[in-house]
Amino acid sequence: MEFKIALIRGDGIGPEVVNGAVTVIDKVAEKFGHKITYVDVDMGGNATDKYGVSYPAGTAEKCKACDAVLLGAVGGPKWGPDKPAEQRPETALLAIRKDLGLFANLRHATLRPALIDACPLKDEIAQKGIDIMMVRELIGGVYFGKRDRYETADCGVECTDLMAYSEMEIERVGRQAFELAMKRRKKVTSVDKANVLETSRLWRSVMHRLAQEYPEVEYEDYLVDNTAMQLVRDPSQFDVVVTENMFGDILSDEASMITGSLGMLPSASIGAQAPGLYEPIHGSAPDIAGQDKANPIATILSVAMMFKYSFNLPEEASAIEQAVDAVLAEGWHTPDIAGQGEPVGTKRMSALICEHI
Ligand code: IPM
Ligand code: MG
């Protein structure tokens, strides 16, 4: 088959991990007989340096002309929160998610067998395993609500960030979670703060309605603070976890860390139509950028998700995942994860994974 992939290499370690992932895509294409072409798309801090804006006109259109988008990471201290919005890399990230209609962000936290020792939780907890599909609503809530900043009479400046959710927005991401659960261990945990927030009370009622449609799926409501605690107490209890945008942002970092390293966790952002966007959940790590130290595995596993969800090629996806596990089982590791002997760099790790495909 033929596919066109938009590459947003981004900032910091972004270009290095994308390069590593591209070698893996090429290897899969060669082995399974696919033809894959790439289109480079500038976005993030590098685009600000080049064009003065982090999200140049036409970015979304270029991506829409492809079958999938692979993103490294954007951001860095050079383009910090003090810069105008149009220069900040995060503005571009939110804009591309919105413009492509990517309402569901799937973050798959698994404790890979070879990395069980890297799990910071107690051994008896780690032994029970971790395989959580976190489904984060991605284009609504407080990330996209109205913001305001104004002077008050006696308290100085005051700001507001509005969190809004409609039934439609909740239902479409909820449905995604139930559908995924049907293909997994048939359990959905919906996370909210219904004891305080009105948006959460609506969230919960929509989820309950959906739960009726999926009688085979075991369903439970968890409050977000309790979820943060349960994730370290007993992560094996979770199958699919579905939650709103900001709760999902926070909980997915926690879920990734308990699997051993931020450098291991892939994500897929999908909407009603192609293309989906695939990116590691880690950031641009400017402190190690350009030194061939970054772990490319999160990006490579994101490519596996691309083959599965955008190209509908589960066999190719498994080939990538198995290659990653095989390389880790042999003790190979980048500096951020445990293993045997000296750590290897981004390029070598990517090459090793290619050799095992
Ligand atoms: C993520 C990141 C982004 C987010 C930032 C960089 C805007 O933390 O993808 O989780 O909060 O969504
Ligand atoms: Mg985050």
Coordinates of C-alpha atoms and ligand atoms in Angstrom, one line a residue:
M1 CA 0.0 0.0 0.0
E2 CA 1.0 3.7 -0.4
F3 CA 1.0 6.2 2.4
K4 CA 2.1 9.8 2.7
I5 CA 3.3 11.0 6.2
A6 CA 3.7 14.6 7.3
L7 CA 6.8 15.0 9.5
I8 CA 6.8 17.7 12.1
R9 CA 10.3 17.3 13.5
G10 CA 9.9 20.2 15.9
D11 CA 12.4 21.4 18.5
G12 CA 15.0 20.1 20.9
I13 CA 15.3 16.3 20.6
G14 CA 12.3 16.3 18.2
P15 CA 14.3 16.0 15.0
E16 CA 16.5 13.2 16.4
V17 CA 13.7 11.0 17.6
V18 CA 11.8 11.6 14.3
N19 CA 14.9 10.6 12.3
G20 CA 15.1 7.4 14.3
A21 CA 11.4 6.6 13.8
V22 CA 11.7 7.3 10.1
T23 CA 14.4 4.6 9.8
V24 CA 11.9 2.2 11.4
I25 CA 9.1 3.2 9.1
D26 CA 11.4 2.6 6.1
K27 CA 12.4 -0.8 7.4
V28 CA 8.7 -1.8 7.9
A29 CA 7.9 -0.5 4.4
E30 CA 10.7 -2.5 2.8
K31 CA 9.8 -5.7 4.7
F32 CA 6.1 -5.6 4.2
G33 CA 6.2 -4.1 0.7
H34 CA 4.6 -0.6 1.2
K35 CA 5.6 2.7 -0.4
I36 CA 5.9 5.5 2.1
T37 CA 6.7 9.1 1.2
Y38 CA 7.3 12.1 3.6
V39 CA 6.4 15.8 3.6
D40 CA 8.3 18.0 6.0
V41 CA 6.1 20.5 7.9
D42 CA 7.6 23.4 9.9
M43 CA 6.0 24.0 13.3
G44 CA 7.0 25.1 16.7
G45 CA 9.9 27.2 18.0
N46 CA 11.9 26.5 14.8
A47 CA 9.1 27.9 12.8
T48 CA 9.1 31.0 15.0
D49 CA 12.8 31.5 14.3
K50 CA 12.3 31.0 10.6
Y51 CA 8.9 32.8 10.0
G52 CA 8.2 34.7 13.2
V53 CA 5.2 32.5 14.0
S54 CA 5.1 29.0 15.5
Y55 CA 2.1 27.9 13.4
P56 CA 2.7 29.2 9.8
A57 CA -0.3 29.6 7.5
G58 CA -1.0 26.4 5.6
T59 CA 0.3 24.0 8.3
A60 CA -3.0 22.2 8.8
E61 CA -3.6 22.0 5.1
K62 CA -0.2 20.4 4.5
C63 CA -1.0 17.8 7.1
K64 CA -4.5 17.2 5.8
A65 CA -3.0 16.3 2.5
C66 CA -1.3 13.3 4.2
D67 CA -2.5 10.0 5.6
A68 CA -0.9 10.6 9.0
V69 CA 1.2 13.1 10.9
L70 CA 4.3 12.2 13.0
L71 CA 5.4 14.8 15.5
G72 CA 8.7 14.8 17.5
A73 CA 8.2 17.5 20.2
V74 CA 7.9 21.2 20.2
G75 CA 8.9 23.8 22.8
G76 CA 12.0 25.1 24.6
P77 CA 13.2 27.9 27.0
K78 CA 13.9 30.2 24.0
W79 CA 10.2 30.5 23.3
G80 CA 8.9 30.8 26.9
P81 CA 5.6 31.9 28.4
D82 CA 6.7 35.5 28.3
K83 CA 6.6 35.5 24.5
P84 CA 3.5 36.5 22.5
A85 CA 1.1 33.7 21.9
E86 CA 1.8 33.4 18.1
Q87 CA 5.5 32.8 18.8
R88 CA 5.0 30.1 21.5
P89 CA 5.3 26.5 20.3
E90 CA 2.5 25.3 22.5
T91 CA 0.1 27.6 20.7
A92 CA 0.9 25.6 17.5
L93 CA 0.4 22.3 19.2
L94 CA -3.0 23.2 20.4
A95 CA -3.9 24.7 17.0
I96 CA -2.9 21.7 15.0
R97 CA -4.9 19.4 17.4
K98 CA -8.0 21.7 17.0
D99 CA -7.6 22.2 13.2
L100 CA -7.3 18.4 12.5
G101 CA -10.3 17.7 14.9
L102 CA -8.2 15.3 17.0
F103 CA -10.6 14.9 19.9
A104 CA -9.3 11.7 21.3
N105 CA -5.7 11.3 22.6
L106 CA -4.8 7.7 23.2
R107 CA -1.8 7.3 25.6
H108 CA -0.8 3.8 26.1
A109 CA 1.1 3.1 29.3
T110 CA 2.6 -0.3 29.4
L111 CA 5.3 -1.8 31.6
R112 CA 7.4 -3.6 29.1
P113 CA 8.7 -6.9 30.5
A114 CA 12.4 -6.0 30.2
L115 CA 11.8 -2.8 32.1
I116 CA 10.1 -4.1 35.2
D117 CA 13.1 -3.0 37.3
A118 CA 12.8 0.5 36.1
C119 CA 9.3 0.8 37.5
P120 CA 9.6 3.1 40.5
L121 CA 6.8 1.3 42.4
K122 CA 7.3 -1.5 44.8
D123 CA 8.1 -4.8 43.3
E124 CA 4.9 -6.5 44.4
I125 CA 2.9 -3.8 42.6
A126 CA 5.1 -3.8 39.4
Q127 CA 4.8 -7.6 39.2
K128 CA 1.0 -7.3 38.7
G129 CA 1.7 -5.4 35.4
I130 CA 0.6 -2.1 33.9
D131 CA -1.3 -1.9 30.6
I132 CA -3.4 1.3 30.7
M133 CA -5.0 3.0 27.7
M134 CA -5.5 6.5 28.7
V135 CA -8.1 8.3 26.6
R136 CA -7.7 12.1 27.0
E137 CA -10.2 14.5 25.5
L138 CA -7.9 16.8 23.5
I139 CA -9.7 19.8 21.9
G140 CA -12.1 21.0 24.6
G141 CA -12.2 22.1 28.2
V142 CA -10.0 24.7 29.9
Y143 CA -7.3 24.4 27.2
F144 CA -9.7 26.0 24.7
G145 CA -12.1 28.0 26.8
K146 CA -12.3 31.8 26.9
R147 CA -9.5 33.5 28.8
D148 CA -9.5 36.9 30.4
R149 CA -7.2 39.3 32.2
Y150 CA -8.4 42.5 33.8
E151 CA -7.7 45.0 36.6
T152 CA -9.8 44.8 39.7
A153 CA -10.6 47.7 42.0
D154 CA -8.7 46.3 45.1
C155 CA -7.0 43.0 44.3
G156 CA -4.8 43.9 41.4
V157 CA -4.9 41.9 38.2
E158 CA -7.4 39.0 38.0
C159 CA -7.5 36.2 35.3
T160 CA -10.0 33.6 34.3
D161 CA -9.7 30.4 32.2
L162 CA -13.1 29.0 31.3
M163 CA -13.7 25.2 31.3
A164 CA -16.6 24.3 29.1
Y165 CA -17.8 21.0 27.8
S166 CA -20.8 20.1 25.6
E167 CA -22.6 16.7 25.6
M168 CA -21.4 16.2 22.0
E169 CA -17.8 16.7 23.0
I170 CA -18.1 14.3 25.9
E171 CA -20.0 11.7 24.0
R172 CA -17.6 11.3 21.0
V173 CA -14.5 10.8 23.2
G174 CA -16.5 8.5 25.6
R175 CA -17.6 6.4 22.7
Q176 CA -14.0 6.0 21.6
A177 CA -13.1 4.8 25.1
F178 CA -15.9 2.2 25.2
E179 CA -15.0 1.0 21.7
L180 CA -11.4 0.5 22.7
A181 CA -12.4 -1.3 25.9
M182 CA -14.4 -3.8 23.8
K183 CA -11.1 -4.7 22.1
R184 CA -9.2 -4.9 25.3
R185 CA -10.1 -6.1 28.8
K186 CA -13.6 -4.5 28.7
K187 CA -13.3 -2.1 31.6
V188 CA -13.7 1.7 31.5
T189 CA -12.8 4.0 34.3
S190 CA -14.2 7.5 33.8
V191 CA -12.3 10.2 35.7
D192 CA -13.9 13.5 36.8
K193 CA -14.3 15.9 39.7
A194 CA -18.1 15.6 39.9
N195 CA -18.1 16.5 43.6
V196 CA -17.0 20.0 42.6
L197 CA -17.3 20.8 38.9
E198 CA -20.5 21.2 36.8
T199 CA -18.6 20.1 33.7
S200 CA -17.8 16.9 35.5
R201 CA -21.4 16.3 36.5
L202 CA -22.3 16.5 32.8
W203 CA -19.4 14.3 31.9
R204 CA -20.5 11.7 34.3
S205 CA -24.2 11.7 33.1
V206 CA -23.1 11.3 29.5
M207 CA -20.7 8.5 30.4
H208 CA -23.5 6.7 32.3
R209 CA -25.7 6.9 29.2
L210 CA -22.9 5.4 27.1
A211 CA -22.3 2.7 29.7
Q212 CA -25.9 1.5 29.1
E213 CA -25.0 1.0 25.4
Y214 CA -22.1 -1.2 26.3
P215 CA -23.4 -3.7 28.9
E216 CA -20.4 -6.0 28.4
V217 CA -18.1 -3.3 29.6
E218 CA -17.5 -3.0 33.3
Y219 CA -17.8 0.7 34.1
E220 CA -16.7 2.8 37.1
D221 CA -16.5 6.5 38.1
Y222 CA -13.4 7.7 39.8
L223 CA -12.6 11.2 41.1
V224 CA -9.4 12.6 39.7
D225 CA -7.6 13.0 43.0
N226 CA -8.4 9.4 43.9
T227 CA -7.2 8.3 40.4
A228 CA -3.8 9.9 41.0
M229 CA -3.5 7.9 44.2
Q230 CA -4.8 4.6 42.7
L231 CA -2.3 4.9 39.8
V232 CA 0.6 4.4 42.3
R233 CA -1.3 2.1 44.7
D234 CA -2.4 -0.4 42.1
P235 CA -2.2 0.5 38.4
S236 CA -3.0 -3.1 37.4
Q237 CA -6.7 -2.3 38.1
F238 CA -7.0 0.0 35.1
D239 CA -7.8 -0.9 31.5
V240 CA -9.2 2.1 29.7
V241 CA -9.2 5.4 31.5
V242 CA -11.2 8.2 30.0
T243 CA -11.0 11.8 31.1
E244 CA -11.2 15.5 30.1
N245 CA -8.3 17.4 28.7
M246 CA -6.4 18.8 31.7
F247 CA -6.9 15.8 34.0
G248 CA -5.7 13.7 31.1
D249 CA -2.6 15.8 30.7
I250 CA -1.6 15.4 34.3
L251 CA -2.6 11.8 34.8
S252 CA -0.8 10.6 31.6
D253 CA 2.5 12.0 32.8
E254 CA 2.0 10.0 36.0
A255 CA 1.0 6.9 34.1
S256 CA 4.1 7.2 31.9
M257 CA 6.5 7.6 34.8
I258 CA 5.3 4.4 36.6
T259 CA 6.2 2.5 33.5
G260 CA 9.9 3.4 34.0
S261 CA 10.5 6.5 31.8
L262 CA 8.8 9.3 30.0
G263 CA 10.9 8.3 27.0
M264 CA 8.8 5.1 26.5
L265 CA 5.3 6.3 26.1
P266 CA 3.6 6.7 22.7
S267 CA 0.4 8.5 21.8
A268 CA -2.1 8.7 19.0
S269 CA -4.5 11.6 18.5
I270 CA -7.5 10.7 16.4
G271 CA -10.6 12.4 15.1
A272 CA -13.5 11.6 13.0
Q273 CA -11.5 11.8 9.8
A274 CA -7.9 11.1 8.8
P275 CA -5.1 12.1 9.4
G276 CA -4.3 11.1 12.9
L277 CA -1.3 12.6 14.7
Y278 CA 1.3 10.5 16.4
E279 CA 3.7 11.8 19.0
P280 CA 5.7 10.7 22.0
I281 CA 4.2 12.1 25.2
H282 CA 7.6 13.4 26.3
G283 CA 8.7 17.0 25.6
S284 CA 11.6 18.5 23.6
A285 CA 14.2 17.9 26.4
P286 CA 16.4 20.9 25.3
D287 CA 19.0 19.9 27.9
I288 CA 20.0 16.8 25.9
A289 CA 19.1 18.1 22.4
G290 CA 21.6 17.4 19.6
Q291 CA 23.7 15.0 21.6
D292 CA 22.3 11.6 20.4
K293 CA 21.1 10.8 23.9
A294 CA 17.4 10.9 23.5
N295 CA 15.3 7.7 23.7
P296 CA 13.5 7.2 20.4
I297 CA 11.3 4.4 21.6
A298 CA 8.3 6.5 22.5
T299 CA 8.3 7.9 18.9
I300 CA 8.9 4.5 17.4
L301 CA 6.0 3.0 19.4
S302 CA 3.9 6.0 18.2
V303 CA 4.7 4.8 14.7
A304 CA 3.4 1.4 15.7
M305 CA 0.1 3.1 16.7
M306 CA 0.1 4.9 13.3
F307 CA 0.3 1.6 11.5
K308 CA -2.5 0.2 13.6
Y309 CA -4.9 3.2 13.8
S310 CA -4.3 5.2 10.7
F311 CA -3.2 2.5 8.2
N312 CA -5.2 -0.4 9.7
L313 CA -2.1 -2.6 9.5
P314 CA -1.9 -4.4 12.9
E315 CA 0.7 -6.9 11.8
E316 CA 3.2 -4.1 11.0
A317 CA 2.4 -2.5 14.3
S318 CA 3.1 -5.7 16.2
A319 CA 6.4 -6.2 14.3
I320 CA 7.5 -2.8 15.7
E321 CA 6.4 -3.5 19.2
Q322 CA 8.0 -6.9 19.2
A323 CA 11.3 -5.5 17.9
V324 CA 11.3 -2.9 20.7
D325 CA 10.7 -5.7 23.3
A326 CA 13.4 -7.9 21.8
V327 CA 16.0 -5.1 21.9
L328 CA 15.2 -4.2 25.5
A329 CA 15.3 -7.9 26.4
E330 CA 18.8 -8.1 25.2
G331 CA 19.7 -5.3 27.7
W332 CA 20.1 -2.5 25.2
H333 CA 19.1 0.9 26.7
T334 CA 19.4 4.6 26.3
P335 CA 20.6 6.7 29.3
D336 CA 17.1 7.2 30.7
I337 CA 16.2 3.6 31.1
A338 CA 17.8 0.6 32.9
G339 CA 19.7 -2.1 31.1
Q340 CA 23.0 -3.9 30.8
G341 CA 26.3 -2.3 30.1
E342 CA 26.9 1.1 28.6
P343 CA 23.8 3.0 27.3
V344 CA 23.5 3.5 23.5
G345 CA 22.4 6.7 21.7
T346 CA 19.3 7.6 19.6
K347 CA 20.8 6.4 16.3
R348 CA 22.1 3.1 17.6
M349 CA 18.9 2.3 19.4
S350 CA 16.9 3.0 16.3
A351 CA 19.2 0.9 14.2
L352 CA 19.0 -2.0 16.7
I353 CA 15.2 -1.9 16.5
C354 CA 15.3 -1.9 12.6
E355 CA 17.6 -5.0 12.8
H356 CA 14.9 -6.8 14.8
I357 CA 12.1 -6.1 12.3
Ligands
IPM1 C1 1.1 17.2 26.3 C2 1.8 18.5 26.6 C3 1.0 19.7 26.0 C4 -0.4 19.6 26.7 C5 1.7 21.1 26.2 C6 3.1 21.1 25.6 C7 0.8 22.2 25.7 O1 2.0 18.6 27.9 O2 0.9 16.9 25.1 O3 0.7 16.5 27.2 O4 -0.5 20.1 27.8 O5 -1.3 19.1 26.0
MG2 MG 1.5 16.9 29.1

